[in-house]
XYZ file of C-alpha atoms in Angstrom:
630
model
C 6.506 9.429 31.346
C 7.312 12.484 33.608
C 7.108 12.591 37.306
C 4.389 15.271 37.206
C 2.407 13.098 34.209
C 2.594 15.932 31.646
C 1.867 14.467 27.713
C 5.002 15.234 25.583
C 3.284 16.758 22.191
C 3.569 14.296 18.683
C 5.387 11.804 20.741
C 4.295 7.803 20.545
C 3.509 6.287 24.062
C 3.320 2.333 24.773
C -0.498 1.669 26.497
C 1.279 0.735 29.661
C 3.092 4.475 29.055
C -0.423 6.110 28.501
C -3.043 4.213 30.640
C -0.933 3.185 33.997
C 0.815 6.619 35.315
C -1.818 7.941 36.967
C -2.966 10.274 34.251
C -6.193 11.364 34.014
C -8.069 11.657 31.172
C -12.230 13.202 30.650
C -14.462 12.522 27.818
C -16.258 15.761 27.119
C -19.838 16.074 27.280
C -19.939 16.806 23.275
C -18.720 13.514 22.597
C -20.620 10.847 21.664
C -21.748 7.841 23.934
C -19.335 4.504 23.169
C -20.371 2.833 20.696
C -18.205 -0.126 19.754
C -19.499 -3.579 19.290
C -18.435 -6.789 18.777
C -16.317 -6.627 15.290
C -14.438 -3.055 16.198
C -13.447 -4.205 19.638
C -12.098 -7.895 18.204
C -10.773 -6.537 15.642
C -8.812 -4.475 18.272
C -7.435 -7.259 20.433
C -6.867 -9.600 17.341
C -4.560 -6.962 15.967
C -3.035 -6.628 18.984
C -2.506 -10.385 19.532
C -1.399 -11.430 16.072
C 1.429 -8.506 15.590
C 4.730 -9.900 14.926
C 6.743 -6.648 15.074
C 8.492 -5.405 18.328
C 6.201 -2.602 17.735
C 2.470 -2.043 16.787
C 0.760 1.241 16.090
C -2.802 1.385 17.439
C -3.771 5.169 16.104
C -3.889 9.077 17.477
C -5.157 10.181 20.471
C -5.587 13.793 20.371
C -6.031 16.302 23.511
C -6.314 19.601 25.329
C -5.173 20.047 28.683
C -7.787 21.366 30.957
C -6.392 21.569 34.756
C -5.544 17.936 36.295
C -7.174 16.600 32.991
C -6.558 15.076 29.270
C -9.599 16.023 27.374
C -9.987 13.548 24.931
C -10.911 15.395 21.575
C -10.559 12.191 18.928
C -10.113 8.017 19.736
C -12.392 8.407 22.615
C -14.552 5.401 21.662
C -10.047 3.530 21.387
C -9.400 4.817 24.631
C -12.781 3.760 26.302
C -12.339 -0.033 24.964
C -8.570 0.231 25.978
C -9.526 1.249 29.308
C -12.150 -1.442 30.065
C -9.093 -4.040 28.257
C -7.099 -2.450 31.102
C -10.159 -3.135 33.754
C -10.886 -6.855 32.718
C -7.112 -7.411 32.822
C -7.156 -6.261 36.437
C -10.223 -7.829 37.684
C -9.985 -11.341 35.948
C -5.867 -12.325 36.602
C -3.442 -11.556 39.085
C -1.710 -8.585 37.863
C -1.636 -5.851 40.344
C -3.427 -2.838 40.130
C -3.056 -1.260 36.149
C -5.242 2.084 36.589
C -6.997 3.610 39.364
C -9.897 5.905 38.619
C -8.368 7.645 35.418
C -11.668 7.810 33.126
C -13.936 10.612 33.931
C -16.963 10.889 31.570
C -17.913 14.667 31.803
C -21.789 14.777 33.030
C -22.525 11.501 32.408
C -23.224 10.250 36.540
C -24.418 6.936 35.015
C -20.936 5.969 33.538
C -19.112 7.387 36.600
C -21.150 5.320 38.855
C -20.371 2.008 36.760
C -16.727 3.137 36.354
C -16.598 3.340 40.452
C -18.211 0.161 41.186
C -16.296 -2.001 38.562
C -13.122 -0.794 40.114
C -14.731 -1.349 44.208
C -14.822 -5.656 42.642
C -12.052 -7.515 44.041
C -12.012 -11.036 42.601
C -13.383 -12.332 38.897
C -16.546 -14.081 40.499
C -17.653 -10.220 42.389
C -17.178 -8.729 38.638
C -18.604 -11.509 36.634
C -21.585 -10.993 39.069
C -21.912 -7.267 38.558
C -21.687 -6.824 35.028
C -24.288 -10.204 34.977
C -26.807 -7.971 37.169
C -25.881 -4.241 36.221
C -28.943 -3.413 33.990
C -27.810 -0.192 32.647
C -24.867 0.853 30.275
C -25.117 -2.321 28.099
C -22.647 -1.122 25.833
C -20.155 -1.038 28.562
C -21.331 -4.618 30.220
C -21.448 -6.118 26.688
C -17.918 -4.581 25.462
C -16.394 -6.169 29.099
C -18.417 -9.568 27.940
C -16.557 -9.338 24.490
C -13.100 -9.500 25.965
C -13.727 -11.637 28.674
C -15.084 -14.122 25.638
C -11.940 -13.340 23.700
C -9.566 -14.359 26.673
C -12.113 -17.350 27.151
C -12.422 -18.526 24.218
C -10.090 -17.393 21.288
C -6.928 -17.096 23.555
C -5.318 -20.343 25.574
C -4.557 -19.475 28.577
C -0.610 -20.405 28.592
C -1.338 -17.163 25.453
C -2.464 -14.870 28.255
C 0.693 -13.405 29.388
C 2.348 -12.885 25.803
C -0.682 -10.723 25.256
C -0.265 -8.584 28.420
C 3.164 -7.992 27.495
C 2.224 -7.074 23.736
C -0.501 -4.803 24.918
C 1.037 -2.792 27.617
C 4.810 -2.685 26.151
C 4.745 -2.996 22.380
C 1.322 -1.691 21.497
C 1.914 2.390 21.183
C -0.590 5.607 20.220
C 0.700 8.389 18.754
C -0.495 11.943 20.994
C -1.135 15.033 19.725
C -1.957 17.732 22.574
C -3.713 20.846 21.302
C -2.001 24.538 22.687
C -3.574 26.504 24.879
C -6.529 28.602 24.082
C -7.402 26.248 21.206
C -11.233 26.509 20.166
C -11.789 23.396 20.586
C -15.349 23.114 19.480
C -14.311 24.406 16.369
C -11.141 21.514 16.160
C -14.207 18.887 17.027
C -16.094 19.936 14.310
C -12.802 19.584 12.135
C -12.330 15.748 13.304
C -15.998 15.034 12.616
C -16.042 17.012 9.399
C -13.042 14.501 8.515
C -14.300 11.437 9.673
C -10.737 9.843 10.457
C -7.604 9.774 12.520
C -4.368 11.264 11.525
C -2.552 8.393 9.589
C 0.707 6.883 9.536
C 2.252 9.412 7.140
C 0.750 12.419 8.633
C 2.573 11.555 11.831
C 5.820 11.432 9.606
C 4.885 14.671 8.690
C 4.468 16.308 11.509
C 8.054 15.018 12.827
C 9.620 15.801 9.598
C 8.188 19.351 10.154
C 9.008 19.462 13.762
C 12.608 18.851 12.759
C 12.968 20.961 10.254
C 15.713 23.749 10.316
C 14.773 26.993 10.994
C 16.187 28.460 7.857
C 13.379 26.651 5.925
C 9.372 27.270 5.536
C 7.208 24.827 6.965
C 4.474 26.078 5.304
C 5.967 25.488 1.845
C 7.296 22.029 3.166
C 3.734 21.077 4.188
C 2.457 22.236 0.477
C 5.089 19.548 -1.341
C 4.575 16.943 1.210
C 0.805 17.125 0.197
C 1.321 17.537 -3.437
C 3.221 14.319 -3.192
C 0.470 12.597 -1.440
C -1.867 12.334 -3.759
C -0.637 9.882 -6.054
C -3.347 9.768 -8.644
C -2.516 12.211 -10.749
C 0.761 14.396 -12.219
C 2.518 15.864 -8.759
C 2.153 19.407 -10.615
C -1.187 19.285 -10.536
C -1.631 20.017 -7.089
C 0.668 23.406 -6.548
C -0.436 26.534 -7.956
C 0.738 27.994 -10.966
C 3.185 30.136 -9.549
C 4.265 27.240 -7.525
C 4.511 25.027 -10.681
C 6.600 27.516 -12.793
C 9.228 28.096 -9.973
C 9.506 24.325 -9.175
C 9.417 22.709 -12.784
C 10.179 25.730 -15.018
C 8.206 27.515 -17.471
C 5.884 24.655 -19.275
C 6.154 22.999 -16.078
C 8.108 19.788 -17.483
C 11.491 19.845 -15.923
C 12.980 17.799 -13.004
C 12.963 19.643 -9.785
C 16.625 20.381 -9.127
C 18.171 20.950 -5.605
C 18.131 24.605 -6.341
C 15.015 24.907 -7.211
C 13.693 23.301 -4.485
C 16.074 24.863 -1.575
C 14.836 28.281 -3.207
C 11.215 27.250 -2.678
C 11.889 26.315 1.042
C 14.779 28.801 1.823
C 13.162 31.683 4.546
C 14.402 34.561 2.113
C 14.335 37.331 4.609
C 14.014 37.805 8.402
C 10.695 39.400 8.299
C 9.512 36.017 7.183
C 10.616 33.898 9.783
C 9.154 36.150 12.218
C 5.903 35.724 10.345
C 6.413 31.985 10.368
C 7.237 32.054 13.755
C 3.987 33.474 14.510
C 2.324 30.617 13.793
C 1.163 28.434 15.553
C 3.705 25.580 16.146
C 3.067 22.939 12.723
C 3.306 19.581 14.643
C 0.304 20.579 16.638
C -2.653 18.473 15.696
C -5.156 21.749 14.830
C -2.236 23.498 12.312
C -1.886 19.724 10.563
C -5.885 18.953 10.129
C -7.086 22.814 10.207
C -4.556 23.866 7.729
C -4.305 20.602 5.543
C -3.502 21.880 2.371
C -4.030 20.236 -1.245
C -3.278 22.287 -3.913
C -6.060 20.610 -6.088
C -8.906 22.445 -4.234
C -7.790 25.746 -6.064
C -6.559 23.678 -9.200
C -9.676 22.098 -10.560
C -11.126 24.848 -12.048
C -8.239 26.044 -13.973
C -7.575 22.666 -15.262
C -11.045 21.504 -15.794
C -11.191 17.974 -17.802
C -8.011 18.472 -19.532
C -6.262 16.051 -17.887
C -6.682 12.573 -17.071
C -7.387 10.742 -14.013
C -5.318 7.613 -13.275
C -5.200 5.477 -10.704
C -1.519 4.707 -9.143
C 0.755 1.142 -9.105
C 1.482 2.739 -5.469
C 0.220 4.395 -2.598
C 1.528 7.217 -0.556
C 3.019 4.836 1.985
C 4.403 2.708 0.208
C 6.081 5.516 -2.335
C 7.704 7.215 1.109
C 9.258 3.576 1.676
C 10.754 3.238 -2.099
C 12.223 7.015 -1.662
C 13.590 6.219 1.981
C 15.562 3.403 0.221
C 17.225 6.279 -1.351
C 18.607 7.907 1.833
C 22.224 6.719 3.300
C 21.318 4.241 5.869
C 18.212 3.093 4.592
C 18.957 1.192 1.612
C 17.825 -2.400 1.883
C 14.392 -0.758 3.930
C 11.750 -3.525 3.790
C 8.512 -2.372 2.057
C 6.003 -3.090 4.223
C 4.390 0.035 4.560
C 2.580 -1.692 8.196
C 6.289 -0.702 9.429
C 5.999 2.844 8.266
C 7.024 4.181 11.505
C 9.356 1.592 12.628
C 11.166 2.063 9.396
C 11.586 5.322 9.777
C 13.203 5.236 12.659
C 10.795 7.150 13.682
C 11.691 5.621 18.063
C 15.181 6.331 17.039
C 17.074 7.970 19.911
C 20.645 7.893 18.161
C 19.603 10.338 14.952
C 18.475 7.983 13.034
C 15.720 9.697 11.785
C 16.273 10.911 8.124
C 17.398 14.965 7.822
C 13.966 16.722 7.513
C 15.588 18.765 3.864
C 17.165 15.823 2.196
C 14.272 13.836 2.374
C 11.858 16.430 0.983
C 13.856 17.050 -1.665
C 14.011 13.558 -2.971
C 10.518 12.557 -2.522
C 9.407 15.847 -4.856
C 12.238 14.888 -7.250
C 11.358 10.989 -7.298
C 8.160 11.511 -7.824
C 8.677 13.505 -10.844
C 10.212 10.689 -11.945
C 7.523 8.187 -11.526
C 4.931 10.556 -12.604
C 6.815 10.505 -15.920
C 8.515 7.455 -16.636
C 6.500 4.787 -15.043
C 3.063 3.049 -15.918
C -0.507 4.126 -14.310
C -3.877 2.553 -14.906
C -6.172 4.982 -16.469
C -9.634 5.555 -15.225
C -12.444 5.464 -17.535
C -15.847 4.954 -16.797
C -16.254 3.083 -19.969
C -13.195 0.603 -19.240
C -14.192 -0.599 -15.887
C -12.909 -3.536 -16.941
C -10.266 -3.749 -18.813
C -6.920 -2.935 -17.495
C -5.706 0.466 -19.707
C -2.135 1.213 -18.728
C -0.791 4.541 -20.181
C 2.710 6.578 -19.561
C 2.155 10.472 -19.551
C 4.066 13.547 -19.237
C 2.490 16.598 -17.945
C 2.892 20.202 -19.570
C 1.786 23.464 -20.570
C 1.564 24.862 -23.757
C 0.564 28.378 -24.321
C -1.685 27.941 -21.324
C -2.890 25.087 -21.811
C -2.316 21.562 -19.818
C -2.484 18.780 -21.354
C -0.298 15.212 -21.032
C 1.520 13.617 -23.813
C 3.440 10.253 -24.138
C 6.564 10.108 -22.715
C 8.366 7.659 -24.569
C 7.816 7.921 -28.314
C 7.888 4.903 -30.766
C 9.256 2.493 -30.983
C 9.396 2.810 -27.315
C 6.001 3.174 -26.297
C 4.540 0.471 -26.230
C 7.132 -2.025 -25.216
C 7.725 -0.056 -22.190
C 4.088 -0.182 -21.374
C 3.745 -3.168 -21.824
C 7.091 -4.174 -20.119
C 6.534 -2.033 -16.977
C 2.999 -3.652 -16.746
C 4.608 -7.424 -17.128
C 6.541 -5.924 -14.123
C 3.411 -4.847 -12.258
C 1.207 -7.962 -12.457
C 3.855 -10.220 -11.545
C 4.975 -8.468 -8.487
C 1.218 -6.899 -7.395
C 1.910 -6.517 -3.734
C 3.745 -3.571 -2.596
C 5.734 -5.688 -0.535
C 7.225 -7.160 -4.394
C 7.773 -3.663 -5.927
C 11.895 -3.833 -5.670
C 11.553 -3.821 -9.438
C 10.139 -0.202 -9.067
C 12.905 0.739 -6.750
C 15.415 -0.646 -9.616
C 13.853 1.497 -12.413
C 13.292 4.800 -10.161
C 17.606 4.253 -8.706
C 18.069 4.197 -12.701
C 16.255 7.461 -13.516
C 17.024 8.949 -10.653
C 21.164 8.678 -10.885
C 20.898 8.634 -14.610
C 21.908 12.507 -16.034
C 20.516 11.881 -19.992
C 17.661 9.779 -19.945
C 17.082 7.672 -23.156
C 14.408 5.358 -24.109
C 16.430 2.626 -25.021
C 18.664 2.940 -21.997
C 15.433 2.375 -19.520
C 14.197 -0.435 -21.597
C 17.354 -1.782 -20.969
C 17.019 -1.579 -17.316
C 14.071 -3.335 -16.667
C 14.900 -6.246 -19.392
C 18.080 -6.512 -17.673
C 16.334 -7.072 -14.718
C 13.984 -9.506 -16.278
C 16.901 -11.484 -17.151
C 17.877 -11.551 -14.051
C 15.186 -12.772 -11.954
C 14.389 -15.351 -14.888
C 18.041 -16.842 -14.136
C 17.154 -16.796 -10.303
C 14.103 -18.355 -10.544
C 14.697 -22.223 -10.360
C 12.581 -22.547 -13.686
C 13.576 -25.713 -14.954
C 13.522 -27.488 -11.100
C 10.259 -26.364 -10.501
C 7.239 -28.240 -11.979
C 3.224 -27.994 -12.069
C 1.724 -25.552 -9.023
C 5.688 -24.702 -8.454
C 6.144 -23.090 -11.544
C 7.542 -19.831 -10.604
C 4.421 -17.167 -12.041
C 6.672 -14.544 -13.066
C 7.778 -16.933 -15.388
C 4.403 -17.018 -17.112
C 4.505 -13.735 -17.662
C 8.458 -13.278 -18.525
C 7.191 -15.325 -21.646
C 4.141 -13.811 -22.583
C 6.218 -10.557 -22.658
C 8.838 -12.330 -25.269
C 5.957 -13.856 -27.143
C 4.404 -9.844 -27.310
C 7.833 -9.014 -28.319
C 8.210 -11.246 -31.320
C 4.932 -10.065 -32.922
C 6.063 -6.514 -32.160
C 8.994 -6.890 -33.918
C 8.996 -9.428 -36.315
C 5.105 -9.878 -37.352
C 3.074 -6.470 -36.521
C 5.919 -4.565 -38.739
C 5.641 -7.261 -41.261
C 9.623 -8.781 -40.857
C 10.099 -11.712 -42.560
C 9.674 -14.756 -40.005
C 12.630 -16.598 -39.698
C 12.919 -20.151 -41.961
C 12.143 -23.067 -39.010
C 10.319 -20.515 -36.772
C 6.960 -22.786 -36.412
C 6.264 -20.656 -32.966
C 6.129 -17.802 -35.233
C 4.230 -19.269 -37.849
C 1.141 -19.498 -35.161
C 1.565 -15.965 -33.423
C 1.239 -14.527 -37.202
C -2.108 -16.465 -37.013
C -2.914 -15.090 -33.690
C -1.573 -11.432 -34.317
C -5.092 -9.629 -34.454
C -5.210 -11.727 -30.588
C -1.483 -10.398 -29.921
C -2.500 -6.968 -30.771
C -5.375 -6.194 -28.094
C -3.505 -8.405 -25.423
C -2.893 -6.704 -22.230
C -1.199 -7.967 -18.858
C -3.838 -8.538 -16.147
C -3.921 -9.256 -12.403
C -3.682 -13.434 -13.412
C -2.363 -15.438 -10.580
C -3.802 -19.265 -10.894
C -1.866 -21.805 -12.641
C -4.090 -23.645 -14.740
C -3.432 -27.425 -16.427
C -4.472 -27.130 -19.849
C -5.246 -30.857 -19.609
C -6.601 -31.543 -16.606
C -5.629 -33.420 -13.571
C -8.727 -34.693 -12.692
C -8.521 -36.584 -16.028
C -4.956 -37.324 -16.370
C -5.926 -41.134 -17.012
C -7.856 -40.093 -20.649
C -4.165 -38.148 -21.522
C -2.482 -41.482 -22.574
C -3.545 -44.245 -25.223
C -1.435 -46.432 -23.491
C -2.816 -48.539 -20.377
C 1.254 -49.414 -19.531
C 2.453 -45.783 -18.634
C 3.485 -45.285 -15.077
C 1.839 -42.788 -12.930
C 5.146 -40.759 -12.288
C 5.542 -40.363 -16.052
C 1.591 -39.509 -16.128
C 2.668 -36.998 -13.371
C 5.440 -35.330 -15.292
C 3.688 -34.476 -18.208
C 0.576 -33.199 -16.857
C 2.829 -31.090 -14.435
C 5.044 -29.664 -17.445
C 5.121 -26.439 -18.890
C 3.768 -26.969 -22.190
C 0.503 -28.062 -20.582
C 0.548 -25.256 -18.237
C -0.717 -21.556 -18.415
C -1.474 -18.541 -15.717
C -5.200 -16.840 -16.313
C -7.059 -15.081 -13.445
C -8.731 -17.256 -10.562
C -12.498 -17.008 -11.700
C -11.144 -18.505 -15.503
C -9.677 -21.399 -13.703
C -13.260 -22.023 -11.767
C -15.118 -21.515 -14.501
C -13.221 -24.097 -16.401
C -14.271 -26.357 -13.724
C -12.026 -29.430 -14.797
C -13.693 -29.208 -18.446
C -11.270 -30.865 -21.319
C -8.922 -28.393 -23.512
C -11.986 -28.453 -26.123
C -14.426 -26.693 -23.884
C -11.424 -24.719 -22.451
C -10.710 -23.308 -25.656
C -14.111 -22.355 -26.421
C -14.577 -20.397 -23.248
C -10.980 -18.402 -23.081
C -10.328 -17.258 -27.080
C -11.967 -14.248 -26.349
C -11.020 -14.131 -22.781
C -7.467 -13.231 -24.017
C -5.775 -13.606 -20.806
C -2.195 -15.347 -21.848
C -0.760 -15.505 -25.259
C 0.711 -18.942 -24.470
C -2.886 -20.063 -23.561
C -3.769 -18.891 -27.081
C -1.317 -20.503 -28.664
C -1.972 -23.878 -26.538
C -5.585 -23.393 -28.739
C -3.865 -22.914 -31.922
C -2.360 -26.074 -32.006
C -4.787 -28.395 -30.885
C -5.149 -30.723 -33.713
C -9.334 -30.423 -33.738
C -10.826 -31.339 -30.385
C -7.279 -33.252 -29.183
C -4.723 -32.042 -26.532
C -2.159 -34.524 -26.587
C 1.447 -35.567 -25.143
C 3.213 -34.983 -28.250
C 1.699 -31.229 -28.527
C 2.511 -30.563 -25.164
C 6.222 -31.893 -25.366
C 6.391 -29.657 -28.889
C 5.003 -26.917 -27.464
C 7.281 -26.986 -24.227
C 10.147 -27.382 -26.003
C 9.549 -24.303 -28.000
C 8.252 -21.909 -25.155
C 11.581 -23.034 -23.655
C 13.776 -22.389 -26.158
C 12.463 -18.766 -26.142
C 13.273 -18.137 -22.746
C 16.626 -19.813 -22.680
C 17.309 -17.855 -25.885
C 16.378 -13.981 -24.797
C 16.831 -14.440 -21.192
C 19.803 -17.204 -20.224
């Protein structure tokens, strides 16, 4: 912090950075009172107790400096509970003196005179006393009571001082200072009009931007960056048509080259970078909210119900972290999108912070490649639930827009269904490296072929089958991609060997059943399905075996083997509620949820479930896997 305890602008400050230099900040009149009860202010200091990271982002403060003061325009009610943290940290332990009287609340004398007598209180038991007998303010009194119960009650004391430490050193806000002669009613009206703070990737943004070279138009770089935001539909979508043609050619289909792209953001003449230097500066808080722009607010019309709506595998946080994987540096980047910040680099004071152009340029040309080549769920108010994954490429034809299938058959639906296998096995974004695998592909790959993609990903099935530990692992171990690894390969054989009516090899009794099950094979889709579920169960393992002699570790190992196991969704496995296979199979043929559930119910001989059909069938959902994927 400087001597003179001047706010840099867009720069992230640690609380002890902020709150104990002696600057002062005001809450203006126009503001609301504080409001924040019990579950926003816990919810505060549990965050800021539980984070694990050497750094933890607590949100935007944004202000406009008037004289000796920081008027606070947004996170007033943050900075009010952060203060009084500060205050109850200063009255109740023997740290020395945090902050002095920095708070001013702007025509609010009640406030100011509770603000001047907490800080005259010298020892816990003069506080305690005065917030027990000040009647007024109780949303003040009660937030101090709330933390006081927190350090009381939900922290141990030895837990006291590792929370001091996170809170003043590793907890940080991000600060956006508005330039002079702002209106700043009219910016108020603009934060309550959009209800939130900045997030994490508008503060990328807005360094990106700050960065930026001269030679290049951060007005056009603001217009990709927010095109590529919104991740529910075709990236196209949200420029303008003009914007579309230059960028992605003339049916607005093409990948984005460098050129392109350079040509876009290039300054072409001097006159306009004096006109872009006549605005105002784009890392300032007002030009990010006030000038947000989304190209679908002047889109819609033209467009109208021609396209579809779907709903990403992704969001915008977690795409910036697969296409920073792509820059030199960054290539084994965790994906934890909590880290956005931190891996970014964005404290870096050695460069590392990715080049402003290069970065751009990849995230518009990546995302053309996921738009394209990688699965989305489709929203339809008639499908609410059922899980509809599609593949689309966006164009225009004789002006029309419209979105066709990218891949075309035989392709199509094995890499839907593939990509989906994919999705449901790896849900959290944390998982998605088999995303970043596919999109490396594409993205270095010149000629892109159907067959070569497919490739990819099975390849990578392959791989992670033969990493897996399959045949060491046993019962609620089983590894659950494996689950659906098979149920792909069992999808696969009636693809190619029963829907196109192949012969079925001689011997192939597997085969034999899905050709039994195909109208089943043909409306199965992969679904969110993460409980492992014993076909016979557990509870009853006793009523498996006819004979009273068998040891319970044999008992154990073939309840716990794979041919009596299957993975369904969570509420199936309540619902079965312990039931025997009989009742099972009467409640999940129509569920559909695995195809080697269905076939479990295909060969129960009547109402049995027995050793010998789950040794059979393990042997023969085995010998699948060893044979496409070993």
């Amino acid at each position: 912090m400087k001597e003179e305890t001047i706010i840099d602008q867009g720069k992230l400050y640690s609380l002890g950075e902020l709150l104990c230099n002696g600057l002062k900040f005001r809450i203006p009149i126009y503001q609301r009172n504080y409001a924040w009860g019990e579950t926003e202010i816990k919810r505060l200091l549990f965050d800021i107790m539980e984070n694990r990271e050497d750094s933890y982002y607590l949100g935007t403060l944004v202000l406009y400096k008037q004289g000796s003061y920081y008027d606070v325009i947004d996170g007033q009610q943050r900075l009010t509970t952060l203060y009084l943290l500060l205050s109850w940290m200063q009255h109740f332990t023997n740290a020395s003196s945090l902050i002095k009287d920095d708070l001013y609340f702007e025509s609010r004398p009640r406030v100011k005179n509770f603000i001047e007598r907490l800080n005259e209180k010298s020892t816990p038991e003069e506080t305690r006393t005065f917030l027990e007998t000040f009647n007024e303010l109780d949303s003040f009194t009660t937030a101090l009571s709330i933390i006081d119960q927190f350090f009381n009650q939900d922290l141990k004391e030895e837990e006291h001082e590792v929370f001091f430490k996170k809170c003043l050193k590793k907890t940080y806000v991000f600060t956006t200072t508005l330039p002079e002669k702002t209106n700043v009613n009219h910016y108020f009206e603009i934060m309550n009009n959009r209800g939130e703070q900045l997030e994490k990737h508008e503060i990328l943004k807005a360094k990106f931007l700050d960065q930026l070279e001269e030679s290049y138009n951060k007005k056009n770089y603001a217009i990709v960056w927010d095109a590529c935001s919104q991740m529910d539909n075709h990236v196209q979508y949200f420029f303008k048509p003009e914007t579309r043609k230059e960028l992605f050619s003339e049916n607005f289909n093409s990948f984005p080259s460098d050129e392109k792209i350079e040509a876009y953001l290039k300054v072409q003449s001097e006159k306009e970078l004096e006109n872009l230097n006549d605005e105002p500066n784009t890392t300032e808080g007002l030009y990010i909210l006030d000038n947000y722009i989304l190209a679908d607010t002047y889109t819609q019309d033209e467009v109208g119900n021609t396209t579809e709506k779907f709903s990403s595998i992704i969001d915008f946080e977690n795409f910036l972290l697969q296409v920073l994987r792509f820059m030199p540096g960054f290539e084994e980047t965790n994906l934890e999108d909590k880290n956005l910040l931190k891996n970014f680099k964005y404290h870096s004071k050695d460069g590392g912070f990715p080049n402003a152009f290069n970065f751009i340029k990849i995230l518009l040309q990546v995302r053309y490649l996921f738009d394209t080549y990688v699965i989305k769920r489709e929203i339809n108010e008639n499908l609410d639930k059922e899980w509809n994954w599609r593949i689309l490429s966006y164009s225009c034809d004789n002006s029309s827009y419209k979105q066709t299938n990218t891949y075309d058959e035989p392709w199509k639906n094995k890499m839907i269904m593939l990509q989906s296998m994919f999705q449901v096995s790896y849900a959290a974004n944390t998982n998605k490296t088999w995303l970043h695998t596919l999109m490396k592909y594409l993205f270095k790959t010149p000629s892109i072929k159907s067959e070569d993609i497919y490739n990819c990903l099975y390849d990578l099935m392959k791989e992670r089958y033969q990493k897996s530990n399959f045949q060491e692992l046993h019962g609620l171990q089983t590894p659950r991609a494996v689950f659906n690894f098979l149920d792909y390969l069992l999808w696969l054989e009636y693809d190619e060997k029963i829907q196109n009516e192949n012969s079925i090899d001689e011997g192939s009794v597997y085969l034999n059943k899905i050709n039994n099950l195909k109208d089943t094979f043909k409306k199965f889709k992969f679904t969110q399905r993460n409980s492992i579920e014993h076909f016979f169960p557990q509870a009853k393992i006793n009523e498996l075996f006819d004979d009273k002699h068998i040891g319970d570790e044999v008992k154990l190992q073939v309840i716990n083997s794979f041919g009596n196991l299957c993975l369904i969704s969570a509420s199936s496995n309540s619902s079965y509620n312990k039931e025997h296979p009989f009742f099972k199979k009467e409640k999940g043929r129509s569920k559909n949820e695995s195809l080697k559930q269905q076939i479990m119910f295909e060969m129960m001989d009547g109402k049995l479930w027995e050793p010998t059909q789950i040794e059979e069938h393990e042997n023969e959902m085995c010998a699948l896997l060893d044979l496409k994927l070993s």
